[in-house]
């Protein structure tokens, strides 16, 4: 094991298409008939809320979904949670699982 090992990239990529969705909803709202406006306004508000979430929060939600799927309900940064996360997602390294677990615990606090 080398002390000068290159760090591994994060395994979970957050795809952010929310800005495009927000822009599309705004364009639709500009030309919408009165009957469609309330629904589009609500959709726009939800999309804007989603666009404002941080990458750490989105990864935390991803981790919690994986933990919920295996029936784990405890703290996300426990040894048991990390074990469950790595079993649910075998491609995660221990370092990645630890990073995600800490992010999840921080967003859930």
mmCIF file of N, CA and C in Angstrom, residues 35-90:
data_model
loop_
_atom_site.group_PDB
_atom_site.id
_atom_site.type_symbol
_atom_site.label_atom_id
_atom_site.label_comp_id
_atom_site.label_asym_id
_atom_site.label_seq_id
_atom_site.Cartn_x
_atom_site.Cartn_y
_atom_site.Cartn_z
ATOM 1 N N UNK A 35 -56.102 28.171 -17.199
ATOM 2 C CA UNK A 35 -56.449 26.894 -16.572
ATOM 3 C C UNK A 35 -55.209 26.073 -16.209
ATOM 4 N N UNK A 36 -54.127 26.232 -16.966
ATOM 5 C CA UNK A 36 -52.907 25.448 -16.726
ATOM 6 C C UNK A 36 -51.932 26.135 -15.774
ATOM 7 N N UNK A 37 -52.095 27.428 -15.551
ATOM 8 C CA UNK A 37 -51.132 28.203 -14.764
ATOM 9 C C UNK A 37 -50.929 27.667 -13.339
ATOM 10 N N UNK A 38 -51.973 27.360 -12.575
ATOM 11 C CA UNK A 38 -51.740 26.896 -11.197
ATOM 12 C C UNK A 38 -50.877 25.633 -11.135
ATOM 13 N N UNK A 39 -51.140 24.701 -12.017
ATOM 14 C CA UNK A 39 -50.353 23.466 -12.026
ATOM 15 C C UNK A 39 -48.906 23.717 -12.414
ATOM 16 N N UNK A 40 -48.697 24.563 -13.414
ATOM 17 C CA UNK A 40 -47.338 24.884 -13.838
ATOM 18 C C UNK A 40 -46.591 25.671 -12.766
ATOM 19 N N UNK A 41 -47.293 26.558 -12.083
ATOM 20 C CA UNK A 41 -46.653 27.326 -11.007
ATOM 21 C C UNK A 41 -46.209 26.401 -9.875
ATOM 22 N N UNK A 42 -47.046 25.434 -9.537
ATOM 23 C CA UNK A 42 -46.690 24.461 -8.487
ATOM 24 C C UNK A 42 -45.514 23.608 -8.947
ATOM 25 N N UNK A 43 -45.541 23.155 -10.184
ATOM 26 C CA UNK A 43 -44.444 22.351 -10.723
ATOM 27 C C UNK A 43 -43.144 23.155 -10.728
ATOM 28 N N UNK A 44 -43.220 24.418 -11.085
ATOM 29 C CA UNK A 44 -42.044 25.282 -11.092
ATOM 30 C C UNK A 44 -41.475 25.437 -9.688
ATOM 31 N N UNK A 45 -42.330 25.632 -8.710
ATOM 32 C CA UNK A 45 -41.866 25.772 -7.324
ATOM 33 C C UNK A 45 -41.158 24.504 -6.858
ATOM 34 N N UNK A 46 -41.714 23.346 -7.190
ATOM 35 C CA UNK A 46 -41.086 22.076 -6.805
ATOM 36 C C UNK A 46 -39.740 21.884 -7.503
ATOM 37 N N UNK A 47 -39.670 22.226 -8.777
ATOM 38 C CA UNK A 47 -38.423 22.087 -9.529
ATOM 39 C C UNK A 47 -37.357 23.031 -8.991
ATOM 40 N N UNK A 48 -37.744 24.248 -8.643
ATOM 41 C CA UNK A 48 -36.787 25.204 -8.077
ATOM 42 C C UNK A 48 -36.273 24.721 -6.725
ATOM 43 N N UNK A 49 -37.135 24.123 -5.930
ATOM 44 C CA UNK A 49 -36.726 23.567 -4.640
ATOM 45 C C UNK A 49 -35.708 22.448 -4.848
ATOM 46 N N UNK A 50 -35.970 21.591 -5.799
ATOM 47 C CA UNK A 50 -35.065 20.488 -6.104
ATOM 48 C C UNK A 50 -33.725 20.998 -6.627
ATOM 49 N N UNK A 51 -33.761 22.024 -7.453
ATOM 50 C CA UNK A 51 -32.533 22.575 -8.026
ATOM 51 C C UNK A 51 -31.639 23.181 -6.950
ATOM 52 N N UNK A 52 -32.223 23.578 -5.837
ATOM 53 C CA UNK A 52 -31.460 24.206 -4.764
ATOM 54 C C UNK A 52 -30.765 23.233 -3.824
ATOM 55 N N UNK A 53 -30.981 21.952 -3.996
ATOM 56 C CA UNK A 53 -30.358 20.971 -3.105
ATOM 57 C C UNK A 53 -28.882 20.783 -3.461
ATOM 58 N N UNK A 54 -28.066 20.594 -2.448
ATOM 59 C CA UNK A 54 -26.630 20.395 -2.668
ATOM 60 C C UNK A 54 -26.356 18.967 -3.140
ATOM 61 N N UNK A 55 -25.183 18.763 -3.728
ATOM 62 C CA UNK A 55 -24.780 17.425 -4.151
ATOM 63 C C UNK A 55 -24.730 16.478 -2.952
ATOM 64 N N UNK A 56 -24.231 16.973 -1.817
ATOM 65 C CA UNK A 56 -24.151 16.140 -0.611
ATOM 66 C C UNK A 56 -25.538 15.699 -0.170
ATOM 67 N N UNK A 57 -26.517 16.591 -0.255
ATOM 68 C CA UNK A 57 -27.885 16.241 0.128
ATOM 69 C C UNK A 57 -28.460 15.181 -0.816
ATOM 70 N N UNK A 58 -28.189 15.325 -2.102
ATOM 71 C CA UNK A 58 -28.689 14.343 -3.070
ATOM 72 C C UNK A 58 -28.017 12.986 -2.869
ATOM 73 N N UNK A 59 -26.700 12.987 -2.608
ATOM 74 C CA UNK A 59 -26.025 11.721 -2.321
ATOM 75 C C UNK A 59 -26.557 11.120 -1.032
ATOM 76 N N UNK A 60 -26.836 11.974 -0.043
ATOM 77 C CA UNK A 60 -27.398 11.493 1.219
ATOM 78 C C UNK A 60 -28.737 10.820 1.023
ATOM 79 N N UNK A 61 -29.549 11.387 0.151
ATOM 80 C CA UNK A 61 -30.842 10.775 -0.147
ATOM 81 C C UNK A 61 -30.652 9.426 -0.848
ATOM 82 N N UNK A 62 -29.665 9.359 -1.737
ATOM 83 C CA UNK A 62 -29.345 8.108 -2.423
ATOM 84 C C UNK A 62 -28.912 7.046 -1.417
ATOM 85 N N UNK A 63 -28.054 7.430 -0.484
ATOM 86 C CA UNK A 63 -27.591 6.488 0.546
ATOM 87 C C UNK A 63 -28.761 6.014 1.391
ATOM 88 N N UNK A 64 -29.596 6.937 1.824
ATOM 89 C CA UNK A 64 -30.727 6.567 2.689
ATOM 90 C C UNK A 64 -31.667 5.622 1.949
ATOM 91 N N UNK A 65 -31.875 5.833 0.661
ATOM 92 C CA UNK A 65 -32.718 4.923 -0.117
ATOM 93 C C UNK A 65 -32.124 3.524 -0.131
ATOM 94 N N UNK A 66 -30.793 3.430 -0.284
ATOM 95 C CA UNK A 66 -30.139 2.116 -0.281
ATOM 96 C C UNK A 66 -30.271 1.454 1.084
ATOM 97 N N UNK A 67 -30.100 2.229 2.148
ATOM 98 C CA UNK A 67 -30.212 1.679 3.497
ATOM 99 C C UNK A 67 -31.650 1.263 3.808
ATOM 100 N N UNK A 68 -32.606 2.073 3.390
ATOM 101 C CA UNK A 68 -34.023 1.719 3.588
ATOM 102 C C UNK A 68 -34.378 0.435 2.848
ATOM 103 N N UNK A 69 -33.806 0.263 1.657
ATOM 104 C CA UNK A 69 -34.115 -0.916 0.839
ATOM 105 C C UNK A 69 -33.665 -2.215 1.511
ATOM 106 N N UNK A 70 -32.614 -2.136 2.333
ATOM 107 C CA UNK A 70 -32.153 -3.344 3.035
ATOM 108 C C UNK A 70 -32.717 -3.419 4.450
ATOM 109 N N UNK A 71 -33.600 -2.485 4.791
ATOM 110 C CA UNK A 71 -34.265 -2.519 6.088
ATOM 111 C C UNK A 71 -33.484 -1.897 7.229
ATOM 112 N N UNK A 72 -32.436 -1.146 6.935
ATOM 113 C CA UNK A 72 -31.645 -0.500 7.985
ATOM 114 C C UNK A 72 -32.245 0.862 8.304
ATOM 115 N N UNK A 73 -32.502 1.110 9.595
ATOM 116 C CA UNK A 73 -33.149 2.358 9.998
ATOM 117 C C UNK A 73 -32.321 3.199 10.957
ATOM 118 N N UNK A 74 -31.141 2.744 11.326
ATOM 119 C CA UNK A 74 -30.309 3.449 12.298
ATOM 120 C C UNK A 74 -29.542 4.604 11.691
ATOM 121 N N UNK A 75 -28.571 5.115 12.454
ATOM 122 C CA UNK A 75 -27.765 6.239 11.965
ATOM 123 C C UNK A 75 -26.950 5.850 10.737
ATOM 124 N N UNK A 76 -26.871 6.767 9.791
ATOM 125 C CA UNK A 76 -26.235 6.475 8.511
ATOM 126 C C UNK A 76 -24.727 6.324 8.609
ATOM 127 N N UNK A 77 -24.122 6.839 9.668
ATOM 128 C CA UNK A 77 -22.671 6.768 9.771
ATOM 129 C C UNK A 77 -22.177 5.688 10.732
ATOM 130 N N UNK A 78 -23.039 4.748 11.078
ATOM 131 C CA UNK A 78 -22.614 3.655 11.950
ATOM 132 C C UNK A 78 -21.886 2.587 11.140
ATOM 133 N N UNK A 79 -21.148 1.747 11.840
ATOM 134 C CA UNK A 79 -20.442 0.651 11.175
ATOM 135 C C UNK A 79 -21.437 -0.259 10.464
ATOM 136 N N UNK A 80 -22.559 -0.543 11.109
ATOM 137 C CA UNK A 80 -23.576 -1.402 10.502
ATOM 138 C C UNK A 80 -24.148 -0.778 9.223
ATOM 139 N N UNK A 81 -24.355 0.529 9.240
ATOM 140 C CA UNK A 81 -24.879 1.214 8.054
ATOM 141 C C UNK A 81 -23.883 1.127 6.901
ATOM 142 N N UNK A 82 -22.622 1.327 7.203
ATOM 143 C CA UNK A 82 -21.597 1.272 6.155
ATOM 144 C C UNK A 82 -21.511 -0.143 5.582
ATOM 145 N N UNK A 83 -21.597 -1.124 6.449
ATOM 146 C CA UNK A 83 -21.589 -2.522 5.989
ATOM 147 C C UNK A 83 -22.785 -2.775 5.070
ATOM 148 N N UNK A 84 -23.966 -2.346 5.494
ATOM 149 C CA UNK A 84 -25.175 -2.524 4.682
ATOM 150 C C UNK A 84 -25.074 -1.779 3.359
ATOM 151 N N UNK A 85 -24.528 -0.582 3.379
ATOM 152 C CA UNK A 85 -24.386 0.207 2.157
ATOM 153 C C UNK A 85 -23.453 -0.492 1.177
ATOM 154 N N UNK A 86 -22.359 -1.010 1.671
ATOM 155 C CA UNK A 86 -21.410 -1.696 0.778
ATOM 156 C C UNK A 86 -21.981 -3.003 0.254
ATOM 157 N N UNK A 87 -22.843 -3.658 1.026
ATOM 158 C CA UNK A 87 -23.496 -4.867 0.520
ATOM 159 C C UNK A 87 -24.541 -4.512 -0.532
ATOM 160 N N UNK A 88 -25.252 -3.390 -0.315
ATOM 161 C CA UNK A 88 -26.260 -2.949 -1.282
ATOM 162 C C UNK A 88 -25.612 -2.444 -2.571
ATOM 163 N N UNK A 89 -24.432 -1.859 -2.462
ATOM 164 C CA UNK A 89 -23.704 -1.298 -3.599
ATOM 165 C C UNK A 89 -22.271 -1.827 -3.572
ATOM 166 N N UNK A 90 -22.048 -3.046 -4.068
ATOM 167 C CA UNK A 90 -20.734 -3.682 -3.974
ATOM 168 C C UNK A 90 -19.591 -2.913 -4.641
#
